Structures are given as structure tokens and as C-alpha cells.
Short mmCIF file of C-alpha atoms and ligand atoms in Angstrom, two decimals:
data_model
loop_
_atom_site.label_atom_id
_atom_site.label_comp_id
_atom_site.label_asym_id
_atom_site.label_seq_id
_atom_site.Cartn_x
_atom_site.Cartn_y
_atom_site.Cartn_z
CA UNK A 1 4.38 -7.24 -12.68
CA UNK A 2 2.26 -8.53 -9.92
CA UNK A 3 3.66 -11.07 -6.95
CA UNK A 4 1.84 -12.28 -4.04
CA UNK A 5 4.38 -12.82 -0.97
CA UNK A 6 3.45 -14.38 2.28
CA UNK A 7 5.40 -12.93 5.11
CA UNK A 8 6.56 -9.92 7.07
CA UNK A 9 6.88 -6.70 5.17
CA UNK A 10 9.32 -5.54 7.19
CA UNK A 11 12.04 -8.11 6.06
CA UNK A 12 11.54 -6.76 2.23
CA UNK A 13 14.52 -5.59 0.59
CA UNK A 14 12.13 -3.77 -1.96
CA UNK A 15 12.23 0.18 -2.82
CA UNK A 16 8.86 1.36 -0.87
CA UNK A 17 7.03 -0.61 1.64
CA UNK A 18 3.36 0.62 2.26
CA UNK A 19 2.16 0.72 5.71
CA UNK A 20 -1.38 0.80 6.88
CA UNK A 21 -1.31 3.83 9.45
CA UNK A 22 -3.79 5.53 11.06
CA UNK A 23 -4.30 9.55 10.58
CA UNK A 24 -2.23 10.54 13.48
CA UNK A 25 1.22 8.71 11.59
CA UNK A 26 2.73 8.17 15.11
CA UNK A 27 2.48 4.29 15.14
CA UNK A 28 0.18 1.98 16.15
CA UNK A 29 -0.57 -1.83 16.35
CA UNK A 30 -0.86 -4.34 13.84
CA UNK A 31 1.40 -3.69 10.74
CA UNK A 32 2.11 -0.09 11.55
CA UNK A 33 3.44 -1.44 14.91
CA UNK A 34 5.89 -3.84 13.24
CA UNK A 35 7.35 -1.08 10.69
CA UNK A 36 8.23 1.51 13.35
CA UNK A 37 9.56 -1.34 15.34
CA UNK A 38 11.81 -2.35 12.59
CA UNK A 39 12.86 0.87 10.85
CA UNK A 40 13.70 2.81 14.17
CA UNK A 41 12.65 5.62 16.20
CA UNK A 42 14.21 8.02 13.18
CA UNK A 43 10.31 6.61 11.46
CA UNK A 44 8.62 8.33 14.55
CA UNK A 45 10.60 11.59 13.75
CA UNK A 46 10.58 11.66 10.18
CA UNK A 47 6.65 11.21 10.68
CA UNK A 48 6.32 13.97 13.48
CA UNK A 49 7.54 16.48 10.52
CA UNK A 50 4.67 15.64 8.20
CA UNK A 51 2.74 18.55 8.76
CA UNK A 52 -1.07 18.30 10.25
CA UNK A 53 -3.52 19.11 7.78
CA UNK A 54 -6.03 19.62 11.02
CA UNK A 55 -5.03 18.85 14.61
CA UNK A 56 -4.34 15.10 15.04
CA UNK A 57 -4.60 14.44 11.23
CA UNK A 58 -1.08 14.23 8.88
CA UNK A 59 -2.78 11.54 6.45
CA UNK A 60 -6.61 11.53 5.95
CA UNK A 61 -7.86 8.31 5.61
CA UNK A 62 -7.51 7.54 1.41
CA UNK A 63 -4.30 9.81 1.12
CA UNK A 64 -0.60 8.90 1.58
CA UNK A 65 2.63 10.48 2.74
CA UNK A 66 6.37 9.11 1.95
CA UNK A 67 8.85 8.79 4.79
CA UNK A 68 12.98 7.42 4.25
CA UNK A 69 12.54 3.96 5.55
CA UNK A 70 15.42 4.46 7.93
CA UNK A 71 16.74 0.74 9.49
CA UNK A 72 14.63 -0.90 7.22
CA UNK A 73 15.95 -2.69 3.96
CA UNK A 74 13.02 -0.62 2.48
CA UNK A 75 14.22 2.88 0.82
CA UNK A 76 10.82 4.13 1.67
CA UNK A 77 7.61 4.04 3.53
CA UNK A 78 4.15 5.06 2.39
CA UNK A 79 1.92 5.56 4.72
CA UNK A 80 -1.62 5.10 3.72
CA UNK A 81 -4.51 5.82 6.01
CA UNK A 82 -7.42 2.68 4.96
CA UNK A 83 -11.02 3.10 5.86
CA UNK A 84 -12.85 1.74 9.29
CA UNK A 85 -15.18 -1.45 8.04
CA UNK A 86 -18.68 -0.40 8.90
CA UNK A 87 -20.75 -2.15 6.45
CA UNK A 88 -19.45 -1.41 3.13
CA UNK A 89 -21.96 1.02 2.37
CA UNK A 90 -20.24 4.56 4.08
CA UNK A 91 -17.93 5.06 1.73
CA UNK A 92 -15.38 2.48 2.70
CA UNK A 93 -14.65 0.63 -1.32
CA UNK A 94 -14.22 4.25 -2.02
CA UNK A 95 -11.41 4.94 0.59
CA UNK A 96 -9.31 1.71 0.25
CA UNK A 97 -8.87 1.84 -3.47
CA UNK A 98 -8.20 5.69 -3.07
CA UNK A 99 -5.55 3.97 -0.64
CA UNK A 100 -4.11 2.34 -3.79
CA UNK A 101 -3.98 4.91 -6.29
CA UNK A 102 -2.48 7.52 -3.90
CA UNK A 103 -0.02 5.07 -2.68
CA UNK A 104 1.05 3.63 -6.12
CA UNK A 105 1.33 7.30 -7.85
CA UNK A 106 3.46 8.45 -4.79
CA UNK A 107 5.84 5.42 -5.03
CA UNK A 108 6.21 5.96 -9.05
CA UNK A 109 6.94 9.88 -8.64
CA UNK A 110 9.64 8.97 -6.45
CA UNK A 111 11.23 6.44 -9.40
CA UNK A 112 10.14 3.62 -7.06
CA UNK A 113 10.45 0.14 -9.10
CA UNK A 114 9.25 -1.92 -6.74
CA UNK A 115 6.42 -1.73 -4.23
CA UNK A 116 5.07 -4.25 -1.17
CA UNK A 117 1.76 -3.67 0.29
CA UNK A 118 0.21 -4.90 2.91
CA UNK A 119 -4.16 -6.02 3.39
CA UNK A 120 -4.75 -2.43 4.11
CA UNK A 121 -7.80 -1.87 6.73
CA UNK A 122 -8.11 -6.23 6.72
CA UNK A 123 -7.02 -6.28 10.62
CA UNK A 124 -7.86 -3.51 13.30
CA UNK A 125 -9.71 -2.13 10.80
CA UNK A 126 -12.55 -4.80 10.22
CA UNK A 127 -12.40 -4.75 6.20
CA UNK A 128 -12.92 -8.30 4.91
CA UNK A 129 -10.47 -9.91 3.14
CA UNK A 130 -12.08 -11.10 0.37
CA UNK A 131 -13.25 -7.30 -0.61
CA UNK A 132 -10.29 -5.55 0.32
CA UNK A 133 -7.82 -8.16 -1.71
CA UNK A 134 -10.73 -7.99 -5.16
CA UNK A 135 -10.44 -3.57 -4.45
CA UNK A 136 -6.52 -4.18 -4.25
CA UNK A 137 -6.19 -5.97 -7.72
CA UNK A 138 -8.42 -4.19 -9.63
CA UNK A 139 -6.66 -0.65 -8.45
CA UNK A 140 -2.69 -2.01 -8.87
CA UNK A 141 -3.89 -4.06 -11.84
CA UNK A 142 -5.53 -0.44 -13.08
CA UNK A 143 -2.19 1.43 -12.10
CA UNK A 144 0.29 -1.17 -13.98
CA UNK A 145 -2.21 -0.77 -17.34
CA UNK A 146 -1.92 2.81 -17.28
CA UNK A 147 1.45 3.26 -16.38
CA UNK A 148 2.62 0.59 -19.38
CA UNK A 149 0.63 2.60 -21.43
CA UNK A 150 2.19 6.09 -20.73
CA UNK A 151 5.68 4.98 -20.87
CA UNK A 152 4.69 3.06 -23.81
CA UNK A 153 3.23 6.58 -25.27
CA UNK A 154 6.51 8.25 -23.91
CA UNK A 155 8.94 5.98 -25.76
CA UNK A 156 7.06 5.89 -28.57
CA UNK A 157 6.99 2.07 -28.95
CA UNK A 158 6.41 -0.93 -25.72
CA UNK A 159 8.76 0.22 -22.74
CA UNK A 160 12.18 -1.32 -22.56
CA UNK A 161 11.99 0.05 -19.10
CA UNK A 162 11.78 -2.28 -16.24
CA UNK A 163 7.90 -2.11 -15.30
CA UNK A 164 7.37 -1.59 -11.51
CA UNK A 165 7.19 -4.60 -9.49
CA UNK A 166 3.89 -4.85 -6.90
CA UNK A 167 4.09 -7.89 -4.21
CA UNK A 168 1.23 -8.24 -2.13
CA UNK A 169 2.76 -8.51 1.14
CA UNK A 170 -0.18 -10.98 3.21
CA UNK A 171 0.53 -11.94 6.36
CA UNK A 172 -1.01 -15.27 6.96
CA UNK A 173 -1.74 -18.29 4.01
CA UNK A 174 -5.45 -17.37 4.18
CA UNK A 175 -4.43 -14.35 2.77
CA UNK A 176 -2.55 -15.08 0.48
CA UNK A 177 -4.86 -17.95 -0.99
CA UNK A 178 -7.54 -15.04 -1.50
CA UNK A 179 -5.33 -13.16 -3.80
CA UNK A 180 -3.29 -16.31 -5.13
CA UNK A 181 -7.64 -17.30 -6.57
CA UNK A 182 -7.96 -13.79 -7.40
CA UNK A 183 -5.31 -13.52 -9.62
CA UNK A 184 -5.33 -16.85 -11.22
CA UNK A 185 -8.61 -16.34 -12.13
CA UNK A 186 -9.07 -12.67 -13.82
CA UNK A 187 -8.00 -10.77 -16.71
CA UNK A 188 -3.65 -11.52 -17.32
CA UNK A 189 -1.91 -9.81 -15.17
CA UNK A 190 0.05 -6.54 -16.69
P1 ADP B 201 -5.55 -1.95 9.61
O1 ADP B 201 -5.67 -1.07 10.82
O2 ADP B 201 -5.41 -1.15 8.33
O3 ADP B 201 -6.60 -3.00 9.55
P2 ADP B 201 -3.56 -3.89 10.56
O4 ADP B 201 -2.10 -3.66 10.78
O5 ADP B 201 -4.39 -4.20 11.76
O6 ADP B 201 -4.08 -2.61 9.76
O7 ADP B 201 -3.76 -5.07 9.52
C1 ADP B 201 -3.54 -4.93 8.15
C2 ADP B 201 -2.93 -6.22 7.62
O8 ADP B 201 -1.55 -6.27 7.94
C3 ADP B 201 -3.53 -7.50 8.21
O9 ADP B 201 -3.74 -8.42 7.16
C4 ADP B 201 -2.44 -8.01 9.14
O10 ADP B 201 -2.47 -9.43 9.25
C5 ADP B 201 -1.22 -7.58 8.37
N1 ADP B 201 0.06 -7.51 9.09
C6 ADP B 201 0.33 -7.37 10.40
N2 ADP B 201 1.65 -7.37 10.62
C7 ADP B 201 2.24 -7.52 9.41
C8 ADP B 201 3.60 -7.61 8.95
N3 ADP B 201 4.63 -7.53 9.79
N4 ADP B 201 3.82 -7.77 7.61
C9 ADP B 201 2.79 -7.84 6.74
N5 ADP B 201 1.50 -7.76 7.10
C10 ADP B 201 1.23 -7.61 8.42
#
């Protein structure tokens, strides 16, 4: 199931907020700001111990990492690195909807039913909305498909299971309206 919230992510009582870090995972401005600020300085330390895969990198940009989501009502955080906007043409559609899939398979191996993500790369990092949000739907509408259709497959008949719940956490109504059109609009939601 697909929801479109507008508001702060770090007031949802969900199981796995997403946040939109940058490589280093030590905070930053902008939404990453806002979830350290909210879940504690045990975020900062619980981030320090993800490993560096080279110095000054624990998340690539595309990958994720899962972190306890300490003071928040969130059991989790997923930290997802999004692409730098350039001109769309370096890469960048690539990266963000890598941000998606990595994030989504990293919330379901943890038995997360419910997700919030945030316009990943839409502030700081230049992407515009109206790209980012179509990259976002087709990758969690992609995710919920394939999921239904493996638990389906592992059931051996429709799940009975509770499907996992994604809101798209957007900040201000502009936001919002771009994936409230979006969504009306395509193919039914899973
Ligand atoms: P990036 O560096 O990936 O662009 P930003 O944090 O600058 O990340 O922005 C990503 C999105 O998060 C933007 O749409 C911004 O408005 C939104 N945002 C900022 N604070 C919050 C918050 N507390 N809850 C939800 N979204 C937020």
C-alpha cells in the first residue's frame, strides 16, 4: 500500500524511517539534520560504527545502511546516500532509484511493515521534484509488485499477510501535490 503524508518524518510512529544522508553518515542539514536532532546523539554513535568502506565513505551514494532509531518513534533508520543533481545525464536517475531498491529491500529483510521516505536528493541536493517523485513511484510501486508476488508464490495462493505500508513523507504541499498527480494518474497502486 502506497500513502502520501505531508509533514515531518521525524514525528512518524512507523517501523523504518529513511533518511537522505550524505556518505560520511555523521549528520548534516536538511532532513538528515532533523533525524539526528530528534532520535539523539545515540544516532551519531550507532552511525560512527558503520564501518568505512574507504576513508570518509560508510554509505556510497545509491546504497543504504540500517541504524536503531533510538528517541525516535521510528524502530529504524535507513540511511540512503541520493545523487548530486547535475543535469540528469551523469548517472543521477540511476543513483536515486538505486536509493529505493536498496532502501526498500533493507527495510523488508529486517520484517519492516511499514516504511516513510523522504524526496531523497530534492533539497541540498538539487534533484527536481517532479523527476525524483516519477523515479520514487515507479521503484516502490516496482518493489510492492514484486514483493506481492513472492509472498504470493510463497503461500501458494494471494498473501493473507499484511503487505508493507510505503508513505511518502513530503515536506511541503508542493510536494506532496506532485506525487498526490502522480499517483492518481498511473497504473493502480499495489
Ligand atoms: P538531499 O541532500 O538529499 O537533497 P535534503 O534534506 O536537503 O536532502 O532534502 C530532501 C527532502 O527532505 C526535501 O524535500 C526537504 O524539503 C525534505 N525535508 C527536510 N526536512 C524534513 C523533515 N523533517 N521531514 C520530511 N522531509 C524533510
Amino acid at each position: 500500500m502506497i500513502k502520501i503524508i505531508q509533514g515531518d518524518i521525524t514525528t512518524l510512529a512507523v517501523d523504518a524511517i529513511v533518511n537522505a544522508a550524505n556518505q560520511v553518515m555523521l549528520g548534516g542539514g536538511g532532513v538528515d539534520g532533523a533525524i539526528h536532532d530528534a532520535a539523539g546523539p545515540e544516532l551519531y554513535k550507532a552511525c560512527l560504527k558503520v564501518p568505512e568502506v574507504r576513508p570518509g565513505v560508510r554509505c556510497p551514494t545509491g546504497e543504504a545502511r540500517i541504524t536503531p532509531g533510538f528517541k525516535l518513534s521510528a524502530k529504524y533508520v535507513i540511511h540512503t546516500v541520493g545523487p548530486v543533481y547535475r543535469d540528469g545525464q551523469h548517472g543521477e536517475p540511476e543513483k536515486l532509484a538505486a536509493c529505493y531498491r536498496n532502501s526498500l529491500a533493507l527495510a523488508a529483510e529486517n520484517g519492516c511493515k511499514s516504511i516513510a521516505i523522504p524526496c531523497i536528493s530534492t533539497g541540498i541536493y538539487g534533484y527536481p521534484i517532479e523527476d525524483a517523485a516519477k523515479i520514487a513511484v515507479r521503484e516502490v510501486k516496482g518493489f510492492l509488485a514484486a514483493k506481492n508476488a513472492n509472498d504470493a508464490k510463497g503461500e501458494g495462493r494471494a498473501p493473507s499477510r499484511p503487505q508493507m505500508e510505503v508513505i511518502f513523507c513530503c515536506f511541503s504541499e508542493r510536494d506532496a501535490a506532485v506525487y498526490e498527480q502522480l499517483l492518481s494518474c498511473g497504473d493502480p497502486v499495489v
